[in-house]
Short mmCIF file of C-alpha atoms (C1' of nucleotides) in Angstrom, two decimals:
data_model
loop_
_atom_site.label_atom_id
_atom_site.label_comp_id
_atom_site.label_asym_id
_atom_site.label_seq_id
_atom_site.Cartn_x
_atom_site.Cartn_y
_atom_site.Cartn_z
CA UNK A 789 0.00 0.00 0.00
CA UNK A 790 1.37 3.42 -1.00
CA UNK A 791 1.62 6.33 1.43
CA UNK A 792 -1.03 8.04 -0.65
CA UNK A 793 -3.43 5.17 -0.15
CA UNK A 794 -2.61 5.02 3.53
CA UNK A 795 -3.50 8.68 3.88
CA UNK A 796 -6.72 8.03 2.02
CA UNK A 797 -7.97 5.15 4.13
CA UNK A 798 -6.63 5.84 7.62
CA UNK A 799 -9.14 8.59 8.42
CA UNK A 800 -11.93 6.73 10.14
CA UNK A 801 -12.77 6.94 13.83
CA UNK A 802 -13.82 4.02 15.93
CA UNK A 803 -16.20 4.08 18.84
CA UNK A 804 -18.12 1.58 20.90
CA UNK A 805 -21.53 1.95 22.44
CA UNK A 806 -23.07 -0.27 25.02
CA UNK A 807 -26.66 -1.38 25.40
CA UNK A 808 -26.75 -2.10 29.10
CA UNK A 809 -29.66 -4.24 30.23
CA UNK A 810 -30.33 -4.08 33.93
CA UNK A 811 -32.81 -6.08 35.97
CA UNK A 812 -33.78 -5.10 39.49
CA UNK A 813 -35.92 -8.12 40.30
CA UNK A 814 -38.98 -6.55 38.71
CA UNK A 815 -38.20 -4.52 35.66
CA UNK A 816 -35.82 -4.91 32.77
CA UNK A 817 -34.41 -1.60 31.63
CA UNK A 818 -31.76 0.09 29.51
CA UNK A 819 -29.29 2.78 30.53
CA UNK A 820 -28.96 6.05 28.60
CA UNK A 821 -27.29 9.41 29.17
CA UNK A 822 -27.99 12.94 28.17
CA UNK A 823 -25.30 14.39 25.91
CA UNK A 824 -23.45 17.35 27.37
CA UNK A 825 -21.80 18.54 24.19
CA UNK A 826 -22.30 18.71 20.47
CA UNK A 827 -23.20 16.98 18.26
CA UNK A 828 -26.74 16.34 19.50
CA UNK A 829 -26.15 18.18 22.79
CA UNK A 830 -29.06 17.48 25.12
CA UNK A 831 -30.07 14.35 23.25
CA UNK A 832 -30.25 10.91 24.82
CA UNK A 833 -27.55 8.43 23.86
CA UNK A 834 -26.22 5.05 24.83
CA UNK A 835 -23.10 5.04 26.97
CA UNK A 836 -20.10 4.91 24.66
CA UNK A 837 -16.64 6.20 23.91
CA UNK A 838 -14.14 6.75 21.16
CA UNK A 839 -11.43 4.14 20.86
CA UNK A 840 -7.79 5.19 20.64
CA UNK A 841 -5.75 3.82 17.75
CA UNK A 842 -3.94 1.39 20.01
CA UNK A 843 -6.79 0.65 22.39
CA UNK A 844 -8.96 -2.43 22.22
CA UNK A 845 -12.71 -2.26 21.97
CA UNK A 846 -13.23 -4.94 24.57
CA UNK A 847 -11.05 -3.04 26.99
CA UNK A 848 -12.98 0.17 26.30
CA UNK A 849 -16.26 -1.54 27.12
CA UNK A 850 -14.81 -2.78 30.39
CA UNK A 851 -13.68 0.74 31.25
CA UNK A 852 -17.10 2.04 30.37
CA UNK A 853 -18.75 -0.44 32.68
CA UNK A 854 -16.44 0.48 35.52
CA UNK A 855 -16.93 4.22 34.98
CA UNK A 856 -20.65 4.07 34.65
CA UNK A 857 -21.79 1.35 36.98
CA UNK A 858 -18.78 0.02 38.93
CA UNK A 859 -19.66 -3.44 37.77
CA UNK A 860 -18.57 -6.88 38.87
CA UNK A 861 -16.73 -8.47 35.97
CA UNK A 862 -17.64 -12.04 36.81
CA UNK A 863 -21.34 -11.48 37.02
CA UNK A 864 -21.72 -9.60 33.78
CA UNK A 865 -22.39 -11.04 30.37
CA UNK A 866 -20.87 -9.02 27.52
CA UNK A 867 -21.04 -9.69 23.82
CA UNK A 868 -20.39 -7.75 20.64
CA UNK A 869 -23.51 -7.06 18.58
CA UNK A 870 -22.10 -5.94 15.26
CA UNK A 871 -20.60 -2.87 13.61
CA UNK A 872 -22.89 0.01 12.68
CA UNK A 873 -21.20 1.60 9.71
CA UNK A 874 -23.55 3.95 7.89
CA UNK A 875 -21.57 6.70 6.17
CA UNK A 876 -23.38 9.66 7.69
CA UNK A 877 -24.26 8.34 11.12
CA UNK A 878 -22.05 10.95 12.85
CA UNK A 879 -21.66 14.56 11.72
CA UNK A 880 -18.03 14.71 12.90
CA UNK A 881 -16.87 12.40 10.14
CA UNK A 882 -16.82 8.73 9.38
CA UNK A 883 -17.31 6.96 12.69
CA UNK A 884 -17.77 3.22 12.96
CA UNK A 885 -19.69 2.09 16.01
CA UNK A 886 -18.83 -1.39 17.18
CA UNK A 887 -21.75 -1.93 19.53
CA UNK A 888 -21.93 -4.28 22.50
CA UNK A 889 -24.57 -5.29 24.95
CA UNK A 890 -24.21 -6.37 28.54
CA UNK A 891 -26.49 -7.93 31.12
CA UNK A 892 -26.21 -6.92 34.77
CA UNK A 893 -28.17 -7.40 37.92
CA UNK A 894 -28.91 -4.08 39.51
CA UNK A 895 -27.75 -3.46 43.05
CA UNK A 896 -28.20 -0.40 45.25
CA UNK A 897 -24.50 0.42 44.67
CA UNK A 898 -25.01 0.43 40.92
CA UNK A 899 -28.18 2.51 41.18
CA UNK A 900 -26.28 5.05 43.26
CA UNK A 901 -23.35 5.23 40.87
CA UNK A 902 -25.67 5.61 37.90
CA UNK A 903 -27.53 8.43 39.60
CA UNK A 904 -24.25 10.18 40.43
CA UNK A 905 -23.24 9.95 36.77
CA UNK A 906 -26.54 11.30 35.54
CA UNK A 907 -27.64 8.06 33.94
CA UNK A 908 -31.32 7.34 33.24
CA UNK A 909 -33.06 4.01 33.01
CA UNK A 910 -35.82 3.34 30.52
CA UNK A 911 -38.06 0.31 30.52
CA UNK A 912 -37.19 -2.29 27.93
CA UNK A 913 -40.42 -1.67 26.00
CA UNK A 914 -40.46 2.14 26.31
CA UNK A 915 -37.21 3.36 24.86
CA UNK A 916 -37.35 7.07 23.92
CA UNK A 917 -35.90 8.61 20.77
CA UNK A 918 -32.12 8.53 20.94
CA UNK A 919 -29.50 10.49 19.01
CA UNK A 920 -27.41 9.06 16.13
CA UNK A 921 -28.58 5.59 15.11
CA UNK A 922 -28.83 4.46 18.71
CA UNK A 923 -32.44 3.35 18.47
CA UNK A 924 -31.38 0.99 15.73
CA UNK A 925 -28.65 -0.38 17.96
CA UNK A 926 -31.08 -0.89 20.84
CA UNK A 927 -33.51 -2.66 18.55
CA UNK A 928 -30.79 -4.98 17.34
CA UNK A 929 -29.68 -5.64 20.92
CA UNK A 930 -33.20 -6.51 22.01
CA UNK A 931 -33.52 -9.05 19.26
CA UNK A 932 -30.17 -10.58 20.13
CA UNK A 933 -31.06 -10.86 23.80
CA UNK A 934 -34.37 -12.47 22.94
CA UNK A 935 -32.60 -15.14 20.96
CA UNK A 936 -29.85 -15.68 23.51
CA UNK A 937 -32.26 -15.98 26.37
CA UNK A 938 -34.05 -18.78 24.55
CA UNK A 939 -30.97 -20.89 24.12
CA UNK A 940 -28.53 -20.10 26.89
CA UNK A 941 -29.19 -19.35 30.52
CA UNK A 942 -27.80 -15.83 30.22
CA UNK A 943 -30.76 -14.65 32.22
CA UNK A 944 -28.95 -15.69 35.34
CA UNK A 945 -26.50 -12.85 34.82
CA UNK A 946 -29.35 -10.46 35.40
CA UNK A 947 -30.26 -11.89 38.76
CA UNK A 948 -28.52 -11.72 42.10
CA UNK A 949 -26.79 -14.66 43.73
CA UNK A 950 -30.12 -15.71 45.13
CA UNK A 951 -33.48 -15.29 43.47
CA UNK A 952 -37.00 -16.62 43.52
CA UNK A 953 -38.54 -18.53 40.66
CA UNK A 954 -41.07 -15.74 40.29
CA UNK A 955 -38.26 -13.24 39.70
CA UNK A 956 -36.68 -15.49 37.14
CA UNK A 957 -39.99 -15.94 35.38
CA UNK A 958 -40.67 -12.23 35.40
CA UNK A 959 -37.30 -11.65 33.78
CA UNK A 960 -37.99 -14.16 31.04
CA UNK A 961 -41.40 -12.67 30.42
CA UNK A 962 -39.91 -9.21 30.00
CA UNK A 963 -37.11 -10.38 27.75
CA UNK A 964 -39.33 -12.53 25.57
CA UNK A 965 -42.15 -10.02 25.70
CA UNK A 966 -44.87 -12.56 26.43
CA UNK A 967 -46.50 -14.23 29.38
CA UNK A 968 -45.44 -17.67 30.49
CA UNK A 969 -47.39 -20.32 32.34
CA UNK A 970 -46.23 -20.61 35.92
CA UNK A 971 -46.35 -24.41 36.13
CA UNK A 972 -44.72 -24.99 32.79
CA UNK A 973 -42.03 -22.50 33.61
CA UNK A 974 -41.14 -24.22 36.87
CA UNK A 975 -41.13 -27.57 35.14
CA UNK A 976 -38.65 -26.42 32.51
CA UNK A 977 -36.41 -24.67 34.96
CA UNK A 978 -36.24 -27.57 37.38
CA UNK A 979 -35.80 -30.12 34.61
CA UNK A 980 -32.78 -28.23 33.38
CA UNK A 981 -31.13 -28.98 36.72
CA UNK A 982 -29.29 -25.71 36.48
CA UNK A 983 -30.65 -24.20 39.64
CA UNK A 984 -30.10 -25.18 43.22
CA UNK A 985 -32.16 -24.47 46.28
CA UNK A 986 -30.04 -22.40 48.65
CA UNK A 987 -32.12 -23.25 51.69
CA UNK A 988 -32.86 -19.61 52.33
CA UNK A 989 -36.17 -17.88 51.91
CA UNK A 990 -37.29 -14.35 51.21
CA UNK A 991 -37.71 -11.96 54.08
CA UNK A 992 -41.13 -12.66 55.63
CA UNK A 993 -41.69 -8.95 56.16
CA UNK A 994 -41.64 -8.15 52.46
CA UNK A 995 -44.35 -10.45 51.17
CA UNK A 996 -47.42 -12.21 52.35
CA UNK A 997 -45.81 -15.56 52.02
CA UNK A 998 -42.14 -16.43 52.05
CA UNK A 999 -40.68 -18.10 49.01
CA UNK A 1000 -37.64 -20.25 48.46
CA UNK A 1001 -34.46 -18.78 47.08
CA UNK A 1002 -32.34 -20.47 44.43
CA UNK A 1003 -29.00 -19.98 42.82
CA UNK A 1004 -27.54 -20.86 39.45
CA UNK A 1005 -25.38 -24.00 39.26
CA UNK A 1006 -22.43 -22.65 37.27
CA UNK A 1007 -20.44 -25.83 37.50
CA UNK A 1008 -23.16 -27.89 35.87
CA UNK A 1009 -23.62 -25.25 33.22
CA UNK A 1010 -19.93 -25.31 32.32
CA UNK A 1011 -20.15 -29.05 31.68
CA UNK A 1012 -23.30 -28.80 29.63
CA UNK A 1013 -22.19 -25.88 27.52
CA UNK A 1014 -19.12 -27.83 26.41
CA UNK A 1015 -21.33 -30.03 24.29
CA UNK A 1016 -23.42 -27.28 22.75
CA UNK A 1017 -26.25 -27.42 25.20
CA UNK A 1018 -29.51 -25.73 24.32
CA UNK A 1019 -31.40 -24.25 27.20
CA UNK A 1020 -35.10 -23.89 26.58
CA UNK A 1021 -38.08 -21.75 25.44
CA UNK B 819 -14.73 17.46 20.26
CA UNK B 820 -11.55 19.50 19.85
CA UNK B 821 -9.42 19.41 16.71
CA UNK B 822 -6.74 17.75 18.75
CA UNK B 823 -9.07 14.95 19.71
CA UNK B 824 -10.28 14.64 16.15
CA UNK B 825 -6.71 14.21 15.00
CA UNK B 826 -6.19 11.60 17.67
CA UNK B 827 -9.18 9.41 16.84
CA UNK B 828 -9.68 9.76 13.10
CA UNK B 829 -6.74 7.54 12.17
CA UNK B 830 -8.32 4.14 11.79
CA UNK B 831 -8.83 2.30 8.51
CA UNK B 832 -11.90 0.29 7.67
CA UNK B 833 -12.04 -2.80 5.54
CA UNK B 834 -14.50 -5.56 4.83
CA UNK B 835 -13.81 -9.18 4.12
CA UNK B 836 -16.21 -11.69 2.75
CA UNK B 837 -16.58 -15.35 3.59
CA UNK B 838 -18.15 -16.62 0.40
CA UNK B 839 -19.82 -20.00 0.69
CA UNK B 840 -20.45 -21.70 -2.62
CA UNK B 841 -22.31 -24.92 -3.31
CA UNK B 842 -22.04 -26.73 -6.61
CA UNK B 843 -24.64 -29.41 -5.95
CA UNK B 844 -22.10 -31.63 -4.21
CA UNK B 845 -19.60 -29.70 -2.16
CA UNK B 846 -19.78 -26.67 0.04
CA UNK B 847 -16.67 -24.54 -0.23
CA UNK B 848 -15.12 -21.20 0.59
CA UNK B 849 -13.36 -18.77 -1.73
CA UNK B 850 -9.85 -17.46 -0.98
CA UNK B 851 -7.18 -15.57 -2.91
CA UNK B 852 -3.43 -15.46 -2.84
CA UNK B 853 -2.07 -12.06 -1.82
CA UNK B 854 -0.01 -10.33 -4.48
CA UNK B 855 1.55 -7.67 -2.27
CA UNK B 856 2.74 -7.06 1.24
CA UNK B 857 1.81 -7.50 4.01
CA UNK B 858 1.66 -11.30 3.90
CA UNK B 859 2.49 -11.44 0.17
CA UNK B 860 1.86 -14.96 -1.08
CA UNK B 861 -0.45 -15.81 1.79
CA UNK B 862 -4.05 -16.91 1.39
CA UNK B 863 -6.74 -14.41 2.37
CA UNK B 864 -10.45 -13.90 2.14
CA UNK B 865 -11.66 -11.55 -0.61
CA UNK B 866 -11.86 -8.06 0.86
CA UNK B 867 -11.18 -4.40 0.33
CA UNK B 868 -10.51 -1.16 2.11
CA UNK B 869 -13.49 1.14 2.50
CA UNK B 870 -13.18 4.80 1.52
CA UNK B 871 -14.22 7.39 4.10
CA UNK B 872 -17.45 8.11 2.27
CA UNK B 873 -18.14 4.60 0.97
CA UNK B 874 -20.55 2.17 2.55
CA UNK B 875 -19.53 -1.29 3.65
CA UNK B 876 -22.60 -2.90 2.15
CA UNK B 877 -21.86 -1.28 -1.18
CA UNK B 878 -18.25 -2.46 -0.99
CA UNK B 879 -19.38 -6.05 -0.46
CA UNK B 880 -21.64 -5.80 -3.49
CA UNK B 881 -18.76 -4.49 -5.56
CA UNK B 882 -16.60 -7.29 -4.31
CA UNK B 883 -19.16 -9.87 -5.33
CA UNK B 884 -19.48 -8.38 -8.78
CA UNK B 885 -15.71 -8.17 -9.24
CA UNK B 886 -14.97 -11.63 -8.01
CA UNK B 887 -17.88 -13.75 -9.10
CA UNK B 888 -20.24 -11.65 -11.25
CA UNK B 889 -23.05 -12.64 -8.93
CA UNK B 890 -26.80 -12.40 -9.21
CA UNK B 891 -27.98 -10.03 -6.52
CA UNK B 892 -31.37 -11.63 -6.01
CA UNK B 893 -30.11 -15.13 -5.47
CA UNK B 894 -27.48 -14.27 -2.93
CA UNK B 895 -27.86 -14.11 0.80
CA UNK B 896 -25.58 -11.57 2.49
CA UNK B 897 -25.26 -10.74 6.16
CA UNK B 898 -22.78 -8.93 8.37
CA UNK B 899 -20.96 -11.18 10.81
CA UNK B 900 -19.38 -8.71 13.21
CA UNK B 901 -16.41 -6.39 13.47
CA UNK B 902 -12.97 -7.89 14.04
CA UNK B 903 -11.10 -5.21 15.91
CA UNK B 904 -7.94 -6.59 17.48
CA UNK B 905 -5.34 -3.84 17.79
CA UNK B 906 -2.53 -5.61 15.96
CA UNK B 907 -4.40 -7.62 13.37
CA UNK B 908 -2.83 -5.66 10.49
CA UNK B 909 0.79 -4.46 10.39
CA UNK B 910 -0.12 -1.34 8.39
CA UNK B 911 -1.89 0.22 11.33
CA UNK B 912 -5.21 0.00 13.09
CA UNK B 913 -7.57 -1.67 10.66
CA UNK B 914 -11.08 -2.70 11.61
CA UNK B 915 -12.48 -5.55 9.59
CA UNK B 916 -16.26 -5.57 9.32
CA UNK B 917 -16.72 -9.08 8.01
CA UNK B 918 -19.63 -10.45 5.99
CA UNK B 919 -20.63 -13.79 4.65
CA UNK B 920 -22.60 -14.65 1.56
CA UNK B 921 -24.22 -17.78 0.20
CA UNK B 922 -24.22 -18.44 -3.54
CA UNK B 923 -25.05 -21.29 -5.84
CA UNK B 924 -22.15 -21.99 -8.12
CA UNK B 925 -22.66 -21.84 -11.84
CA UNK B 926 -20.21 -22.50 -14.67
CA UNK B 927 -20.07 -18.71 -15.26
CA UNK B 928 -19.04 -18.09 -11.68
CA UNK B 929 -16.46 -20.87 -11.77
CA UNK B 930 -14.96 -19.34 -14.88
CA UNK B 931 -14.84 -15.85 -13.45
CA UNK B 932 -13.25 -17.12 -10.24
CA UNK B 933 -10.60 -18.99 -12.20
CA UNK B 934 -9.85 -15.88 -14.27
CA UNK B 935 -9.37 -13.88 -11.07
CA UNK B 936 -7.08 -16.47 -9.53
CA UNK B 937 -9.53 -17.50 -6.82
CA UNK B 938 -9.26 -20.85 -5.09
CA UNK B 939 -11.99 -22.90 -3.48
CA UNK B 940 -11.43 -24.88 -0.31
CA UNK B 941 -13.82 -27.43 1.11
CA UNK B 942 -15.83 -26.20 4.07
CA UNK B 943 -14.08 -28.60 6.44
CA UNK B 944 -10.54 -28.20 5.05
CA UNK B 945 -9.72 -24.54 5.25
CA UNK B 946 -5.96 -23.89 5.06
CA UNK B 947 -4.03 -21.39 7.17
CA UNK B 948 -4.95 -17.88 6.13
CA UNK B 949 -3.20 -14.56 6.72
CA UNK B 950 -4.28 -11.95 9.29
CA UNK B 951 -7.07 -13.23 11.54
CA UNK B 952 -8.97 -14.66 8.61
CA UNK B 953 -9.18 -18.16 10.02
CA UNK B 954 -10.98 -16.69 12.99
CA UNK B 955 -13.39 -14.94 10.65
CA UNK B 956 -14.05 -18.15 8.73
CA UNK B 957 -14.65 -20.03 11.96
CA UNK B 958 -17.13 -17.42 13.10
CA UNK B 959 -18.87 -17.51 9.72
CA UNK B 960 -19.22 -21.28 9.81
CA UNK B 961 -20.87 -21.14 13.19
CA UNK B 962 -23.25 -18.44 12.04
CA UNK B 963 -24.22 -20.38 8.93
CA UNK B 964 -24.80 -23.49 10.99
CA UNK B 965 -27.23 -21.62 13.19
CA UNK B 966 -28.96 -19.84 10.31
CA UNK B 967 -29.42 -22.99 8.35
CA UNK B 968 -31.24 -24.56 11.28
CA UNK B 969 -33.78 -21.82 11.57
CA UNK B 970 -34.24 -20.18 8.21
CA UNK B 971 -34.29 -21.78 4.79
CA UNK B 972 -31.20 -19.87 3.68
CA UNK B 973 -29.94 -23.09 2.21
CA UNK B 974 -32.08 -22.44 -0.82
CA UNK B 975 -29.79 -19.56 -1.76
CA UNK B 976 -27.08 -22.09 -2.35
CA UNK B 977 -29.07 -24.13 -4.80
CA UNK B 978 -30.11 -23.44 -8.36
CA UNK B 979 -33.68 -22.70 -9.42
CA UNK B 980 -34.29 -26.41 -9.58
CA UNK B 981 -32.76 -29.03 -7.35
CA UNK B 982 -33.27 -32.56 -6.14
CA UNK B 983 -34.02 -33.46 -2.56
CA UNK B 984 -30.74 -35.34 -2.44
CA UNK B 985 -28.83 -32.16 -3.31
CA UNK B 986 -30.68 -30.23 -0.66
CA UNK B 987 -29.93 -32.92 1.89
CA UNK B 988 -26.29 -33.05 0.93
CA UNK B 989 -26.07 -29.30 1.44
CA UNK B 990 -27.61 -29.50 4.89
CA UNK B 991 -25.30 -32.35 5.83
CA UNK B 992 -22.26 -30.31 4.83
CA UNK B 993 -23.42 -27.18 6.59
CA UNK B 994 -24.41 -28.96 9.78
CA UNK B 995 -21.46 -31.29 9.60
CA UNK B 996 -23.43 -34.45 10.33
CA UNK B 997 -25.39 -37.09 8.48
CA UNK B 998 -29.15 -36.89 8.23
CA UNK B 999 -31.68 -39.65 7.79
CA UNK B 1000 -33.13 -39.62 4.27
CA UNK B 1001 -36.71 -40.35 5.25
CA UNK B 1002 -36.79 -37.91 8.15
CA UNK B 1003 -35.23 -35.27 5.97
CA UNK B 1004 -37.86 -35.61 3.26
CA UNK B 1005 -40.61 -35.59 5.83
CA UNK B 1006 -39.40 -32.32 7.35
CA UNK B 1007 -38.85 -30.66 4.02
CA UNK B 1008 -42.23 -31.61 2.62
CA UNK B 1009 -44.04 -30.74 5.84
CA UNK B 1010 -42.60 -27.25 5.68
CA UNK B 1011 -44.51 -26.79 2.41
CA UNK B 1012 -41.78 -24.51 1.23
CA UNK B 1013 -40.85 -26.48 -1.83
CA UNK B 1014 -42.77 -27.16 -4.98
CA UNK B 1015 -42.40 -29.92 -7.53
CA UNK B 1016 -41.50 -28.32 -10.83
CA UNK B 1017 -42.61 -31.30 -12.91
CA UNK B 1018 -39.15 -31.68 -14.39
CA UNK B 1019 -36.70 -34.45 -13.70
CA UNK B 1020 -32.95 -34.80 -13.83
CA UNK B 1021 -31.31 -35.71 -17.10
CA UNK B 1022 -31.60 -39.50 -17.42
CA UNK B 1023 -28.12 -39.68 -18.91
CA UNK B 1024 -26.43 -38.41 -15.78
CA UNK B 1025 -27.66 -40.89 -13.19
CA UNK B 1026 -28.94 -44.41 -12.97
CA UNK B 1027 -32.38 -43.26 -12.07
CA UNK B 1028 -34.05 -39.95 -12.79
CA UNK B 1029 -35.24 -37.88 -9.86
CA UNK B 1030 -37.79 -35.14 -9.48
CA UNK B 1031 -36.75 -31.52 -9.40
CA UNK B 1032 -38.14 -28.99 -6.97
CA UNK B 1033 -38.00 -25.29 -6.45
CA UNK B 1034 -38.33 -23.03 -3.43
CA UNK B 1035 -41.70 -21.37 -2.81
CA UNK B 1036 -40.53 -17.82 -2.08
CA UNK B 1037 -44.03 -16.43 -1.85
CA UNK B 1038 -45.00 -18.81 0.93
CA UNK B 1039 -41.75 -18.12 2.70
CA UNK B 1040 -42.35 -14.36 2.69
CA UNK B 1041 -45.68 -14.89 4.42
CA UNK B 1042 -44.28 -17.24 7.02
CA UNK B 1043 -41.23 -15.19 7.84
CA UNK B 1044 -43.42 -12.22 8.68
CA UNK B 1045 -44.53 -14.00 11.83
CA UNK B 1046 -41.10 -15.15 12.95
CA UNK B 1047 -41.26 -18.57 11.42
CA UNK B 1048 -38.71 -21.14 12.51
CA UNK B 1049 -37.63 -23.56 9.88
CA UNK B 1050 -36.35 -26.83 11.22
CA UNK B 1051 -33.39 -29.03 12.32
"C1'" DC C 553 -27.30 -59.58 -12.50
"C1'" DC C 554 -25.49 -56.23 -9.74
"C1'" DA C 555 -24.23 -51.64 -8.25
"C1'" DA C 556 -26.13 -47.06 -7.33
"C1'" DA C 557 -29.33 -43.82 -6.22
"C1'" DA C 558 -34.62 -42.67 -5.65
"C1'" DG C 559 -38.34 -43.13 -3.07
"C1'" DT C 560 -41.48 -44.49 0.80
"C1'" DG C 561 -44.22 -45.34 6.79
"C1'" DT C 562 -44.34 -46.70 11.32
"C1'" DT C 563 -43.14 -46.69 16.06
"C1'" DC C 564 -41.43 -44.62 20.13
"C1'" DA C 565 -39.70 -41.12 23.27
"C1'" DT C 566 -39.49 -36.44 24.41
"C1'" DG C 567 -40.91 -31.99 25.17
"C1'" DG C 568 -44.44 -28.16 24.73
"C1'" DT C 569 -48.83 -26.40 25.98
"C1'" DA C 570 -53.17 -25.89 28.19
"C1'" DC C 571 -55.43 -25.80 32.26
"C1'" DA C 572 -57.40 -24.97 38.11
"C1'" DC C 573 -56.96 -25.31 42.74
"C1'" DC C 574 -55.05 -25.12 47.65
"C1'" DC C 575 -51.96 -22.82 51.01
"C1'" DA C 576 -49.84 -19.36 53.96
"C1'" DT C 577 -49.89 -14.87 55.51
"C1'" DG C 578 -50.79 -9.83 56.24
"C1'" DT C 579 -54.41 -6.45 56.36
"C1'" DA D 367 -62.88 -12.63 55.59
"C1'" DC D 368 -60.34 -11.58 51.85
"C1'" DA D 369 -56.62 -10.28 48.91
"C1'" DT D 370 -52.00 -11.49 47.49
"C1'" DG D 371 -48.69 -14.31 45.79
"C1'" DG D 372 -46.43 -19.25 46.39
"C1'" DG D 373 -46.70 -23.65 45.07
"C1'" DT D 374 -48.35 -28.05 42.67
"C1'" DG D 375 -49.94 -32.45 38.39
"C1'" DT D 376 -52.22 -34.32 34.40
"C1'" DA D 377 -53.65 -35.05 29.65
"C1'" DC D 378 -52.98 -34.13 24.89
"C1'" DC D 379 -50.38 -33.08 20.84
"C1'" DA D 380 -46.44 -32.07 17.84
"C1'" DT D 381 -41.99 -32.98 16.69
"C1'" DG D 382 -37.65 -35.57 16.38
"C1'" DA D 383 -35.18 -40.01 15.98
"C1'" DA D 384 -34.54 -44.71 14.76
"C1'" DC D 385 -35.06 -47.98 11.39
"C1'" DA D 386 -35.36 -51.45 6.02
"C1'" DC D 387 -37.02 -52.48 1.85
"C1'" DT D 388 -38.56 -51.80 -3.18
"C1'" DT D 389 -37.77 -49.60 -7.68
"C1'" DT D 390 -35.28 -48.15 -11.67
"C1'" DT D 391 -31.66 -48.35 -14.80
"C1'" DG D 392 -26.79 -48.21 -16.55
"C1'" DG D 393 -22.85 -51.04 -16.85
#
DNA sequence: CCAAAAGTGTTCATGGTACACCCATGT
DNA sequence: ACATGGGTGTACCATGAACACTTTTGG
């Protein structure tokens, strides 16, 4: 490649945005921020950042997660969606957005950090108009999550160490955007043998009736996923 | 964004590579080229090209398909895989590869064009060592195709207007990398109601016994795919 | 007459879906 | 007493998997 050609092609900027799905035990929601500077100052956008020429995208997403939500690496599922490459998606010039999504369980610490950073949560099915092509990215992310949730137990990343079956079901209903039968749901979940009773129960003060708490059996999942295990739904 | 920052970030190059799957009625194979210049001169690579600052990736892939195989737009399935973004994947500098795959049925015209361009086909399960991270891209493409083929009748893009059930089965066996039962396969295919008998048969000179030819019912597929139809396998 | 490929049904196991009531507790 | 949410079992149907023989025809 000639120097002339190099000058011609090496003019693109790279950024990564993150569709962060959070679940608080009841609602599934997505994190957005209000832009403080141009372009699209005041508009809502996904968390994201430009990537330096010698920086990795994966690393940038990790940094973003630490900055924005002080996340726990081991409990977070992260995956690249795809590149969004439209020529005029950013008025600054040609910017390629390599978008990711992540699944996290929301804790009071995260909620606090998000508030301090000025982040806003929007319900999974009520996403407002976002700047750039970010609505397109969110749409794509939602479809990907829907598919993933059907085949791999990624949903567990959105729940705390301990959870009730009702919480798990609620999560699946939100992600799949349809209601599920309680008995059938329990049957599937227990047949998968991927969850373990912890022996604990919910706090009797919070609900009329206490319910059993479960946790995800990661060890069993590791074994199963080696041979291309399909989850359910 | 300051000019300084602009100068810092707008230094990346963008390219797209294509994993082209071709099926000739018997074998499923992938197209590669030998590099004529540095870096990795003499090495095997996927077809690909750099993307100009104001050019679209999709358009570039179309151009690539026309250049390399003189393809028929309507009979070709194309989809973005993802961005390959490792920092040091290209010695020229930071180059992001937004990779695609395409499925085409091979015709004598295509074979001729490929030969004229110096292209080489390699069987789906015998891909040689490629330059850059192209083996990784191929691997990713194979997994994507495997999944797609299970759920959507993309396989039809790899077959001519008319095909025998045996050819269709052979294609699925190659893509899924396992043998399928002939009777079960026919049952599934016919139950899907997505293929139509054309009334024609294979040339009696070519085989011991003639067999019926079928075609894909695109109209019916359009209707089904509107409501998130799942194919089979 | 034999090798090669086309074509054809049945049985069984599994998993999905539909569906309704009792229990414990807090108000 | 009643409202709220936790917990439980059965029957039917659709789909997937296993499995063997007959037919045609070219060599």
